[in-house]
Tab-separated table of C-alpha atoms and ligand atoms in Angstrom:
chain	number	residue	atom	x	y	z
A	1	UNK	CA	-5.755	13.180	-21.540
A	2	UNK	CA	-2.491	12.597	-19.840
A	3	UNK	CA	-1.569	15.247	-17.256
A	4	UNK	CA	1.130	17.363	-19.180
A	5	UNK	CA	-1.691	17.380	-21.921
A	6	UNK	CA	-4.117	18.524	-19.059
A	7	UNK	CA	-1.913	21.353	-17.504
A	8	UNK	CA	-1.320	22.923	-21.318
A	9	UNK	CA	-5.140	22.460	-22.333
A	10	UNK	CA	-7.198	23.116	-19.480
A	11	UNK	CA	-8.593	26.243	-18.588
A	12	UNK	CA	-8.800	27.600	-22.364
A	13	UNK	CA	-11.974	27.376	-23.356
A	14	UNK	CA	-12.635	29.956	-25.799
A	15	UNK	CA	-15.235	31.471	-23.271
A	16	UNK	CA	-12.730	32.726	-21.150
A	17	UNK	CA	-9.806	33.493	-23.576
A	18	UNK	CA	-11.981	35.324	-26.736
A	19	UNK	CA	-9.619	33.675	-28.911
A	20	UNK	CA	-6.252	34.382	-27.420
A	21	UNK	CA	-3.859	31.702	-26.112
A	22	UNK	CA	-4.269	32.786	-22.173
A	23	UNK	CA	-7.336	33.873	-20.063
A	24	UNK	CA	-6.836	37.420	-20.406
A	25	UNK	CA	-6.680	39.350	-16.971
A	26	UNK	CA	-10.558	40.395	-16.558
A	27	UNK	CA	-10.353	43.631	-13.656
A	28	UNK	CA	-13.965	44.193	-12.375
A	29	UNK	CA	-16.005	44.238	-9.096
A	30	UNK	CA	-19.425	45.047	-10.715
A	31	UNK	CA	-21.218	43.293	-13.379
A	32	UNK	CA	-23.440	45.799	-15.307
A	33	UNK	CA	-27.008	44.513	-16.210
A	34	UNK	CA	-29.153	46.007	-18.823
A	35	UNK	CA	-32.718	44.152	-18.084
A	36	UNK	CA	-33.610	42.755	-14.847
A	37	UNK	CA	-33.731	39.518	-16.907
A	38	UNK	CA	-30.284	39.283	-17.457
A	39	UNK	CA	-29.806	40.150	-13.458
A	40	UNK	CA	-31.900	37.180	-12.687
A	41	UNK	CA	-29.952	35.012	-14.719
A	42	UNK	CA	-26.800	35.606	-13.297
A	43	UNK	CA	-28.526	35.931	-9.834
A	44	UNK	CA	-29.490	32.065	-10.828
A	45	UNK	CA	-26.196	30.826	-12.150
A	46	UNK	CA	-23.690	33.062	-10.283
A	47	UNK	CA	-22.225	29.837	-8.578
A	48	UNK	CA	-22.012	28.099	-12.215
A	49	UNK	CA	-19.048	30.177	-14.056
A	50	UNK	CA	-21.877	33.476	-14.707
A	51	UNK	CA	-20.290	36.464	-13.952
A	52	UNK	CA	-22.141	37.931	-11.126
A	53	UNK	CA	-20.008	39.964	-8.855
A	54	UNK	CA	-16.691	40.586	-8.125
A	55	UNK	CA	-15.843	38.508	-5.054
A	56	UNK	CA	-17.603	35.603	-6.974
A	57	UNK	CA	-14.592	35.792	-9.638
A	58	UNK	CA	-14.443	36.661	-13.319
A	59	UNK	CA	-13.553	34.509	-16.365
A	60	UNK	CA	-9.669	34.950	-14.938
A	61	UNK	CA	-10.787	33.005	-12.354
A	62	UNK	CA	-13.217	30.662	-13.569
A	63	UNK	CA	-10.731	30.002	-16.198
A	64	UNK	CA	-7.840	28.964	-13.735
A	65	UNK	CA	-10.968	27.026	-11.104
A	66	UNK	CA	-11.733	24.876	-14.253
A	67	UNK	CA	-8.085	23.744	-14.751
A	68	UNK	CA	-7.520	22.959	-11.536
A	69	UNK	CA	-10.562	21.075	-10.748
A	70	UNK	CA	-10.094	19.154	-13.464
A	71	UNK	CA	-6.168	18.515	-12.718
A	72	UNK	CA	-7.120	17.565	-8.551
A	73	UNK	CA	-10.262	15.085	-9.768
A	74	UNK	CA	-12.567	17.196	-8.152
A	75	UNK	CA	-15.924	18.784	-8.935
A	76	UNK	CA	-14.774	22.557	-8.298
A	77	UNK	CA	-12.699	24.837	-6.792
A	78	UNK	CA	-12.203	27.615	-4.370
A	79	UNK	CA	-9.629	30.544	-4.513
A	80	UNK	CA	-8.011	31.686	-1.770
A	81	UNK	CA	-5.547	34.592	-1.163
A	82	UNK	CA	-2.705	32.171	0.074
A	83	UNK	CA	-2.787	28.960	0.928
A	84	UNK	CA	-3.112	29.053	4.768
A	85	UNK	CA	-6.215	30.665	3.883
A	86	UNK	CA	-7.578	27.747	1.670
A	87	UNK	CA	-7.030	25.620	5.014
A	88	UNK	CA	-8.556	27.890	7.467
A	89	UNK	CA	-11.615	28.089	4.944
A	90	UNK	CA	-11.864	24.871	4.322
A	91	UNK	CA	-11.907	23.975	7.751
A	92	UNK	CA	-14.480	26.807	8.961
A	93	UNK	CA	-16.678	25.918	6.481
A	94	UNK	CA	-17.584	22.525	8.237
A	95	UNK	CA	-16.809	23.184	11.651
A	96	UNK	CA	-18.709	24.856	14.233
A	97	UNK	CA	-18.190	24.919	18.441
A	98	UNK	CA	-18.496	21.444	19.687
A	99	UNK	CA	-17.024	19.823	16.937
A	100	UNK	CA	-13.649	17.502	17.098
A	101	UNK	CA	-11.060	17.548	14.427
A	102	UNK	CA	-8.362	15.322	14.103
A	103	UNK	CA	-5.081	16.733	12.856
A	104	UNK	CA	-1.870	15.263	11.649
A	105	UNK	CA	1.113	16.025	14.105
A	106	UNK	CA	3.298	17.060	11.439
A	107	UNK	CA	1.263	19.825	9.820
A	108	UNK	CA	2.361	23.095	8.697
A	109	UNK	CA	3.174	24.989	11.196
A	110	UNK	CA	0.402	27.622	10.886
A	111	UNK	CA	-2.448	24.817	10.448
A	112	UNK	CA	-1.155	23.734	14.022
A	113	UNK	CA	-1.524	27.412	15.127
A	114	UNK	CA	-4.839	27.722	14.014
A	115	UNK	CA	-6.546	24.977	15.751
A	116	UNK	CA	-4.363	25.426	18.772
A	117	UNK	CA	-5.060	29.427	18.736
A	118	UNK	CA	-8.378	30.356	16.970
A	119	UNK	CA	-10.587	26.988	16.600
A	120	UNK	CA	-10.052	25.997	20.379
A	121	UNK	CA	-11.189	29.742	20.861
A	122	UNK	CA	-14.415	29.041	18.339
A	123	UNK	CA	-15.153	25.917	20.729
A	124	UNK	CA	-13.353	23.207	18.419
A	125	UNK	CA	-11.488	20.706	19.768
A	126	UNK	CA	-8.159	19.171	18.177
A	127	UNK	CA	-6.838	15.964	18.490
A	128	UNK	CA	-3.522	15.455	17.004
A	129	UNK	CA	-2.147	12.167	15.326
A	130	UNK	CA	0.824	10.227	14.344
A	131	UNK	CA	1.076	10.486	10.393
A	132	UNK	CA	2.032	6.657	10.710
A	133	UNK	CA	-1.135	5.698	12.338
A	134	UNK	CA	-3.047	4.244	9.703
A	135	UNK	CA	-6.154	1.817	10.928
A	136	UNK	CA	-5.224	3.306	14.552
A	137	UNK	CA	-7.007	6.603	13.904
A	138	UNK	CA	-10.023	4.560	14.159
A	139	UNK	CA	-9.679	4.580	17.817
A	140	UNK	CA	-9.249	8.409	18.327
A	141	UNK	CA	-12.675	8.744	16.530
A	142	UNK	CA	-14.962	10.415	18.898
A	143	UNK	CA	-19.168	11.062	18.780
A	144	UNK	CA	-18.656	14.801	17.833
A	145	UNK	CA	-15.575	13.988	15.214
A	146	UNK	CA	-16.265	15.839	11.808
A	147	UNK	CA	-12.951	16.281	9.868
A	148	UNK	CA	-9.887	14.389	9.225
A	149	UNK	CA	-7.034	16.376	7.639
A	150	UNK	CA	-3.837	15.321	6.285
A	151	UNK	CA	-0.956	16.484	4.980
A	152	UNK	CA	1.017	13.948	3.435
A	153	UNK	CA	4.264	13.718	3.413
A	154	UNK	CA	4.038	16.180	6.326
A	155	UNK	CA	5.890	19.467	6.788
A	156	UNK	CA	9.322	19.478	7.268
A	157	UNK	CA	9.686	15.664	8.476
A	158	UNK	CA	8.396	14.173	5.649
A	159	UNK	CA	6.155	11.120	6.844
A	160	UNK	CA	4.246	9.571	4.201
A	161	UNK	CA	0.115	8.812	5.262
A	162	UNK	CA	-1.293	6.086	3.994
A	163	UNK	CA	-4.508	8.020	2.711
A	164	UNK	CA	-6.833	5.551	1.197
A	165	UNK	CA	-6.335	3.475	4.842
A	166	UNK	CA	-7.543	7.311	6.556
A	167	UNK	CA	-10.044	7.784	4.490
A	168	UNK	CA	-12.209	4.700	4.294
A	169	UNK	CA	-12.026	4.540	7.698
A	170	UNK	CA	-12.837	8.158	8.108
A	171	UNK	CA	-16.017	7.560	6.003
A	172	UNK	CA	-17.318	4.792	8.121
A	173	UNK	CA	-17.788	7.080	10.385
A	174	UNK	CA	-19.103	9.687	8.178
A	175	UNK	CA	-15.604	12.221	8.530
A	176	UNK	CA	-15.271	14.983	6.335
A	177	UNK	CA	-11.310	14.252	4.810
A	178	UNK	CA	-9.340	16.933	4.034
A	179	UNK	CA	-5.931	16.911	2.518
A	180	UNK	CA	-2.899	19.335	2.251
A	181	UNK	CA	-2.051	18.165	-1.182
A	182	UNK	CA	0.740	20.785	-1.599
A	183	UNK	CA	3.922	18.679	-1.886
A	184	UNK	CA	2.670	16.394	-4.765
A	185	UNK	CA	0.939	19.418	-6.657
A	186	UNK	CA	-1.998	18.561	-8.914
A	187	UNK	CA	0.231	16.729	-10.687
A	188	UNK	CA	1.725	13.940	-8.307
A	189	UNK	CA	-0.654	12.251	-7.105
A	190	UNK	CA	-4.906	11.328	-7.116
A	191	UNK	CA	-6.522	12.669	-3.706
A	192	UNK	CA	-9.844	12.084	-4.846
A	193	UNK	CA	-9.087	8.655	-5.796
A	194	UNK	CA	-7.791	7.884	-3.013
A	195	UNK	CA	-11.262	8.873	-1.012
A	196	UNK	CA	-9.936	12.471	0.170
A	197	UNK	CA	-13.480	14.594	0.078
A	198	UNK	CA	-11.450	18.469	0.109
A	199	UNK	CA	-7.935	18.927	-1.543
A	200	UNK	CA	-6.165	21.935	-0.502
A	201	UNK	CA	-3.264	23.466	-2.767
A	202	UNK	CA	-0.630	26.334	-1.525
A	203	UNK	CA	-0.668	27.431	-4.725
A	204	UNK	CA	1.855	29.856	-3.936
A	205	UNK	CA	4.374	27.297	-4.316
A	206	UNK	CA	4.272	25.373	-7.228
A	207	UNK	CA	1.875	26.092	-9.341
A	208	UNK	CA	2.505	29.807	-9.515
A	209	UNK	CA	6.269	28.636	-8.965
A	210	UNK	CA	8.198	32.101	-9.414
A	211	UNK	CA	8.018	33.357	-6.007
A	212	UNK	CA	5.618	36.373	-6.585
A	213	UNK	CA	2.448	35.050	-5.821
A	214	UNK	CA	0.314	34.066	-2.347
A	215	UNK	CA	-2.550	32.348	-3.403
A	216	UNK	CA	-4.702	29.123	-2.035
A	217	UNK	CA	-7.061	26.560	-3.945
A	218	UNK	CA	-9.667	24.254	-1.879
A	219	UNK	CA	-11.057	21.580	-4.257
A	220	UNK	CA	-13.791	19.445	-3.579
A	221	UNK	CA	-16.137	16.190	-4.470
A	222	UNK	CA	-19.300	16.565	-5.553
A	223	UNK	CA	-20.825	15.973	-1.974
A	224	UNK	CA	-19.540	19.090	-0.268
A	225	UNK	CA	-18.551	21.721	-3.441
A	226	UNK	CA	-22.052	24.000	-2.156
A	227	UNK	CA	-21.085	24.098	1.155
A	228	UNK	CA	-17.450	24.951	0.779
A	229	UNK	CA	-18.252	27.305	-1.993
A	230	UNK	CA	-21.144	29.485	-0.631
A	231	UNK	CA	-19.142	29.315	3.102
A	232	UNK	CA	-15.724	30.577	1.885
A	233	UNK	CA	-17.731	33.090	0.023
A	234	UNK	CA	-19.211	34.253	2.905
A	235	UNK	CA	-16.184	34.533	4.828
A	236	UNK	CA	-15.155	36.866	1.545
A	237	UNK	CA	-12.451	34.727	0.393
A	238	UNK	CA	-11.419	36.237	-2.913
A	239	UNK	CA	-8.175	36.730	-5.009
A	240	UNK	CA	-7.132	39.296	-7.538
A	241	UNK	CA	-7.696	38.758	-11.375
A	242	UNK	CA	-3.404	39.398	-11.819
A	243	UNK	CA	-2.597	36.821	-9.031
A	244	UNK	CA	-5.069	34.388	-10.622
A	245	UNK	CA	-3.305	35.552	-14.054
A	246	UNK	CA	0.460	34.419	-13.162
A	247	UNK	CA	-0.830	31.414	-11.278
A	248	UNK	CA	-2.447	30.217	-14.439
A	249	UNK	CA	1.115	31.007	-16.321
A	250	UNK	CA	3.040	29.105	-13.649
A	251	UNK	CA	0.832	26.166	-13.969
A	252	UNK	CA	0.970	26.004	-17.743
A	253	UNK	CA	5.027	24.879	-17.338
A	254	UNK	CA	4.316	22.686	-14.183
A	255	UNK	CA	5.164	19.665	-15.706
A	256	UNK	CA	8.268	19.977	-16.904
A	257	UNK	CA	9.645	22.214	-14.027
A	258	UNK	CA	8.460	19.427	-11.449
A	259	UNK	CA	10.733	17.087	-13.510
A	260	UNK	CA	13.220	18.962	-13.181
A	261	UNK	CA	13.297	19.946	-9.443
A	262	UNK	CA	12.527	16.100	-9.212
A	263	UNK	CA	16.224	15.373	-11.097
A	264	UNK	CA	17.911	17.540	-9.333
A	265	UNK	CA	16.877	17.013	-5.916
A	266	UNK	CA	17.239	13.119	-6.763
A	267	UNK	CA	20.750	13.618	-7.480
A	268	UNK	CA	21.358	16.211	-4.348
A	269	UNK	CA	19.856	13.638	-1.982
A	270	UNK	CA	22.041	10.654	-3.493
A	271	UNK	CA	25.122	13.039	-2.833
A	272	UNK	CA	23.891	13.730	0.703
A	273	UNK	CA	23.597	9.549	1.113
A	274	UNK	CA	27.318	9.728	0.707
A	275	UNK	CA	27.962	11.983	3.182
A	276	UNK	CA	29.613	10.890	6.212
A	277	UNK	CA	27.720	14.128	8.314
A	278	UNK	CA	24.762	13.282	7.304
A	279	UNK	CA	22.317	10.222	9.192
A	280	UNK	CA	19.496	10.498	7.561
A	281	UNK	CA	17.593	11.360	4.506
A	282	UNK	CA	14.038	12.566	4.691
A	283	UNK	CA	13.057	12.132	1.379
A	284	UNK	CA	9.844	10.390	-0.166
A	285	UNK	CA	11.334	8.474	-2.492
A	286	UNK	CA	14.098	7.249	-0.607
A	287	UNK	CA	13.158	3.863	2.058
A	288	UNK	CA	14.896	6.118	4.954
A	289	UNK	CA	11.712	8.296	4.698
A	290	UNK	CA	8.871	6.952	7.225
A	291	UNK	CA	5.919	5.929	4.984
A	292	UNK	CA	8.178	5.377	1.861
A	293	UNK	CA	6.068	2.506	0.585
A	294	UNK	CA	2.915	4.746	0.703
A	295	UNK	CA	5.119	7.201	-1.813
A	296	UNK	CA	6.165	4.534	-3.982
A	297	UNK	CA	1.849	3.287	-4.286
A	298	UNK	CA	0.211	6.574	-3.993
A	299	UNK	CA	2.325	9.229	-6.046
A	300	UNK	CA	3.893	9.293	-9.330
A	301	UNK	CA	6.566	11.659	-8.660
A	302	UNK	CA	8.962	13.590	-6.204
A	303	UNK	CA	10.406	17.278	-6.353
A	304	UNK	CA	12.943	19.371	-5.706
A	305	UNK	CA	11.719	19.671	-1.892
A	306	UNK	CA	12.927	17.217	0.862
A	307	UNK	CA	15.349	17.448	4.611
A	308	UNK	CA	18.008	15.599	6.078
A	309	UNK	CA	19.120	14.684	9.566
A	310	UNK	CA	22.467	15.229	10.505
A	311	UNK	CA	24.450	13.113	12.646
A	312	UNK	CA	25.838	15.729	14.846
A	313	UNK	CA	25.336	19.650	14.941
A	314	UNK	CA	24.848	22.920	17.182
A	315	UNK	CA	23.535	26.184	16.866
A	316	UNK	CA	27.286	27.233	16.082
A	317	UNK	CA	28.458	24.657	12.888
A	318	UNK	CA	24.380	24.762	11.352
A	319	UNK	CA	24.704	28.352	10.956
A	320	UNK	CA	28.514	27.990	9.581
A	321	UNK	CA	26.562	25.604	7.339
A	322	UNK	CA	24.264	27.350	5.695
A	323	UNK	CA	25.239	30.866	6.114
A	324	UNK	CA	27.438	31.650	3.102
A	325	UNK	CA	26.052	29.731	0.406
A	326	UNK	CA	26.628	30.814	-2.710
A	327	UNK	CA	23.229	29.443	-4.446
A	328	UNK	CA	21.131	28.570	-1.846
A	329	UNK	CA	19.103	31.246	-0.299
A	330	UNK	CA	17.867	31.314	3.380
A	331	UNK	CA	13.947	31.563	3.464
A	332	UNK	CA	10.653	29.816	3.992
A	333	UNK	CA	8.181	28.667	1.337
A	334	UNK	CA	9.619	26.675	-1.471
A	335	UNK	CA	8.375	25.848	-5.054
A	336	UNK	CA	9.806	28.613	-6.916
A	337	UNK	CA	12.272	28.150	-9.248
A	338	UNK	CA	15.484	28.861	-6.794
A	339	UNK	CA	16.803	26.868	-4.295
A	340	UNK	CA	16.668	27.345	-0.588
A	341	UNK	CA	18.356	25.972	2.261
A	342	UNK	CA	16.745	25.979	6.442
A	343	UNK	CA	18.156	25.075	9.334
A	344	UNK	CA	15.322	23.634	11.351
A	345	UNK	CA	15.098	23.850	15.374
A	346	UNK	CA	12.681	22.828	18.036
A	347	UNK	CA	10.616	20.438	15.765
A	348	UNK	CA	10.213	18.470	19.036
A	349	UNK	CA	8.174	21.345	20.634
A	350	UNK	CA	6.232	21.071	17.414
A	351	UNK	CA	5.057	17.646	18.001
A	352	UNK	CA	2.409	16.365	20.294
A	353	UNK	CA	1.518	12.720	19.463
A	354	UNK	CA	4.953	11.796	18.387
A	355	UNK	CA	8.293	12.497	19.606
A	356	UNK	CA	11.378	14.081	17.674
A	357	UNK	CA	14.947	14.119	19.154
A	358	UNK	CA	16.306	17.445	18.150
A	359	UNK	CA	19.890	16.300	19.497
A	360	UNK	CA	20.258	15.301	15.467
A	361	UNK	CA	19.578	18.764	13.416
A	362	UNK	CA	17.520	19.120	10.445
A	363	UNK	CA	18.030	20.793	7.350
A	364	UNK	CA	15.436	21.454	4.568
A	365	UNK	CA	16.040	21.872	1.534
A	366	UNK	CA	14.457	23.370	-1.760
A	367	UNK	CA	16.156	22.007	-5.118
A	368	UNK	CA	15.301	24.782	-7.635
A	369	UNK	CA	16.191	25.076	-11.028
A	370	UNK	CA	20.006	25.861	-11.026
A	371	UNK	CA	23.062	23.423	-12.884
A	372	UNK	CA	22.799	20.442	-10.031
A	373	UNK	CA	27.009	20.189	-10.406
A	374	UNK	CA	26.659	23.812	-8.696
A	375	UNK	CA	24.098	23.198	-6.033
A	376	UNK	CA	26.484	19.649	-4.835
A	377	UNK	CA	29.909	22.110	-4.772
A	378	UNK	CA	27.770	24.583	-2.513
A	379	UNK	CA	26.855	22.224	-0.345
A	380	UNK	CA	30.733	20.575	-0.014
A	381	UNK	CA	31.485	24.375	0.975
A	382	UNK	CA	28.849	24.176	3.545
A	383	UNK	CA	29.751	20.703	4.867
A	384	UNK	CA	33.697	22.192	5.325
A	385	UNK	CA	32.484	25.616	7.379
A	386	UNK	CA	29.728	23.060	9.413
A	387	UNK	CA	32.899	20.401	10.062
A	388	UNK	CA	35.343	23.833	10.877
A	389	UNK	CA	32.756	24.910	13.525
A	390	UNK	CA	31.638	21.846	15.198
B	401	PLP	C1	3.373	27.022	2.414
B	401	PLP	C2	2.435	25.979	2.821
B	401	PLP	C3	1.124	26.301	3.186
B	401	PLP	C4	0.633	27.726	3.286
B	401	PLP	O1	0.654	28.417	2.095
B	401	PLP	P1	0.748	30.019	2.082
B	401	PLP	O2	0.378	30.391	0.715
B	401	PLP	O3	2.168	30.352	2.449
B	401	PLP	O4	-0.205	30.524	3.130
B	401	PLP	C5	0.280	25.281	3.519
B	401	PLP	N1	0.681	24.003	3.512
B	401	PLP	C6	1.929	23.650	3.175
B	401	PLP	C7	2.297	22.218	3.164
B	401	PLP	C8	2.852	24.627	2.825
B	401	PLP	O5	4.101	24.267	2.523
C-alpha cells in the first residue's frame, strides 16, 4: 500500500468503527465485566487492543495507535498528551540515575530543558552533539551511554543528521536511538528503516494539523514496545478519546495538505533566494541547508516549515518585519493549516557543541495553506518596513 493509500485506510478496521467511516469517539474510564472470566481476559490482553481500563485507551485510541504504527514502520504506539510529553516518556522509560544520554545540539528547545533541568536532577547526564557529526559520535560514546536521540532536521536551524550513520554506530554499542520525527511526519520519511529503535511524533502539528489539538505519539520496534508501553503507562500518560478523535481526522487529509505546504513553501523559499536581504536559506531541500544531501537520500518530501538568515538586522527592523503582516501570524508551533512568521534571537545561547553567530537574524517560517501569490506580497511589505527601520 502506498502511503496516501495507508493514511485513508488505516485505522478502520471494522472493530473499532461498527460499520461507520471513522472510529467513533468511545468516552469511558471503566470497563464493566459480567464474569470474572471475561475480567481475566482483558486482564491478559489489556496491552493487545482489549479494552481494559481507561488510561489503557479505548477503540478511539487503539484505532488511531494502529494507523500510526503502521504509517512510522513500527510495532506499536504510545499516546501522549502533547508531544513534549512523548519525549520526556520516551526518554524516562529507559533512563535511570547514572545513565548518559547523548543529545543533538539543535533540539527543541524544551527537550534541551529537560535534560538540562529535570534528568541532570534524576542523576542523568547529557552530552550534547553537533547534528553534523556523523561517525564522530562514536567517540563521545561513554561506558554508561544508553540513548541516542535525534531530531533531524533540527529545530529552528534546520541541520540534516545522517541517521542510518547514528544509528549503526549507536547499535554497536548497544544505544537505545530515539528520533524526533516531527518535521517529516509519518509520511516523509522511514525511521525504522533507517535503524531508529523509538520514533517520536508532535502530533500536535501535523497530523492533527488545525491548531486545536496537543497530543504526542512514541512508536517503537519490536525490541523495546513492552518497556515503553507498560513505563509510559505507569507514568499515567494518557489522552482524551476527542483529542485522539480530531487527530485521527487530521491525519486522514495528511497527504495532500503536506503537498501543499510543500508547494508553497518551495515557491516562498525560491522568492526569498532572490532577495537581496536575505543570506541564507535554511531549508532541507535547498544545498544552503547543512546536511542537504542527507534530505535529498533519507526523505521523500519537504513542507511548508523552514528559516532564513538574514544578512543584516536588529531588534528594531525584525520587529518592523514581521509585525504587521497581513497573513502571517506571530506564534510558536507550526503544522496547522495557517501560516506563521518568528523572529528568532539568542539561538547562540541555545547551542553548546556548536556555535551560531546571532549577528545574522533568523526568521522561521510556517507556509500554511493560503494563495502563495498572497503570502510572497506579505512578505515584500515586510522586507520594505525591515529596509525602512534598519
Ligand atoms: C512542537 C514540537 C515538539 C513538542 O510538541 P508539543 O505538542 O508542543 O509538546 C517536539 N518536537 C518538535 C520538533 C516540535 O516542533
Amino acid at each position: 500500500m502506498k502511503k496516501e493509500t495507508q493514511i485513508v485506510s488505516l485505522g478502520r478496521d471494522k472493530k473499532w468503527t461498527k460499520g461507520v467511516i471513522n472510529p467513533p469517539v468511545f468516552r469511558a474510564s471503566t470497563m464493566l465485566f459480567e464474569t470474572m472470566e471475561e475480567m481475566r481476559f482483558a486482564t491478559k490482553n489489556r496491552a493487545n487492543g482489549e479494552m481494559f481500563y481507561g488510561r489503557r485507551g479505548g477503540p478511539t485510541h487503539f484505532a488511531f495507535q494502529a494507523a500510526i504504527a503502521e504509517l512510522e514502520g513500527g510495532v506499536g504506539t504510545a499516546l501522549y498528551p502533547s508531544g513534549s510529553a512523548a519525549i520526556s516518556g520516551a526518554l524516562l522509560s529507559f533512563l535511570k540515575a547514572g545513565d548518559h544520554l547523548l543529545m543533538v545540539d539543535n533540539a527543541y528547545e524544551p527537550t534541551r530543558a529537560l535534560c538540562d533541568n529535570l534528568l541532570a536532577g534524576y542523576g542523568i547526564e547529557t552530552t550534547y552533539y553537533d547534528p553534523l557529526i556523523g561517525a564522530g559520535i562514536k567517540d563521545l560514546i561513554q561506558e554508561n551511554t544508553k540513548v541516542l536521540f535525534l531530531e533531524s532536521p533540527g529545530s529552528i536551524t534546520m541541520e540534516i543528521q545522517d541517521v542510518p550513520t547514528l544509528s549503526r554506530i549507536a547499535h554497536e554499542n548497544d544505544l537505545i536511538v530515539m528520533l524526533d520525527n516531527t518535521w517529516a511526519s509519518p509520511i516523509n520519511s522511514r525511521p525504522f528503516e533507517m535503524g531508529v529503535d523509538i520514533s517520536i511524533q508532535a502530533a500536535t502539528k501535523y497530523i492533527v494539523g488545525h491548531s486545536d489539538v496537543m497530543m504526542g505519539t512514541a512508536t517503537s520496534n519490536e525490541k523495546y514496545w513492552d518497556q515503553l508501553r507498560e513505563h509510559s503507562y505507569l507514568m499515567g500518560y494518557c489522552t482524551s478519546p476527542d483529542d485522539v478523535y480530531l487527530a485521527s481526522r487530521g491525519l486522514r487529509t495528511l497527504g495532500v495538505r503536506m503537498a501543499q505546504h510543500e508547494k508553497n513553501a518551495l515557491k516562498v523559499a525560491n522568492w526569498l533566494a532572490t532577495r537581496p536581504e536575505v543570506d541564507h536559506l535554511r531549508h532541507p531541500a535547498f544545498e544552503s541547508c547543512p546536511g542537504h544531501e542527507f534530505f535529498e537520500r533519507d526523505f521523500s518530501a519537504s513542507n511548508g516549515l523552514f528559516s532564513f538568515v538574514l544578512k543584516e538586522g536588529n531588534l528594531k527592523s525584525i520587529t518592523a518585519l514581521v509585525e504587521n503582516m497581513a497573513h502571517f501570524k506571530m506564534g510558536f508551533s507550526w503544522g496547522g493549516y495557517e501560516s506563521l512568521i518568528l523572529g528568532v534571537f539568542g539561538i547562540d545561547k541555545l547551542r553548546t557543541a556548536t556555535t551560531w553567530d546571532s549577528s545574522k537574524p533568523l526568521i522561521r517560517l510556517h507556509i500554511g495553506l493560503e494563495n502563495v501569490d498572497d503570502l510572497i506580497a506579505d512578505l515584500e511589505a515586510g522586507f520594505e518596513r525591515f529596509n525602512a527601520a534598519l
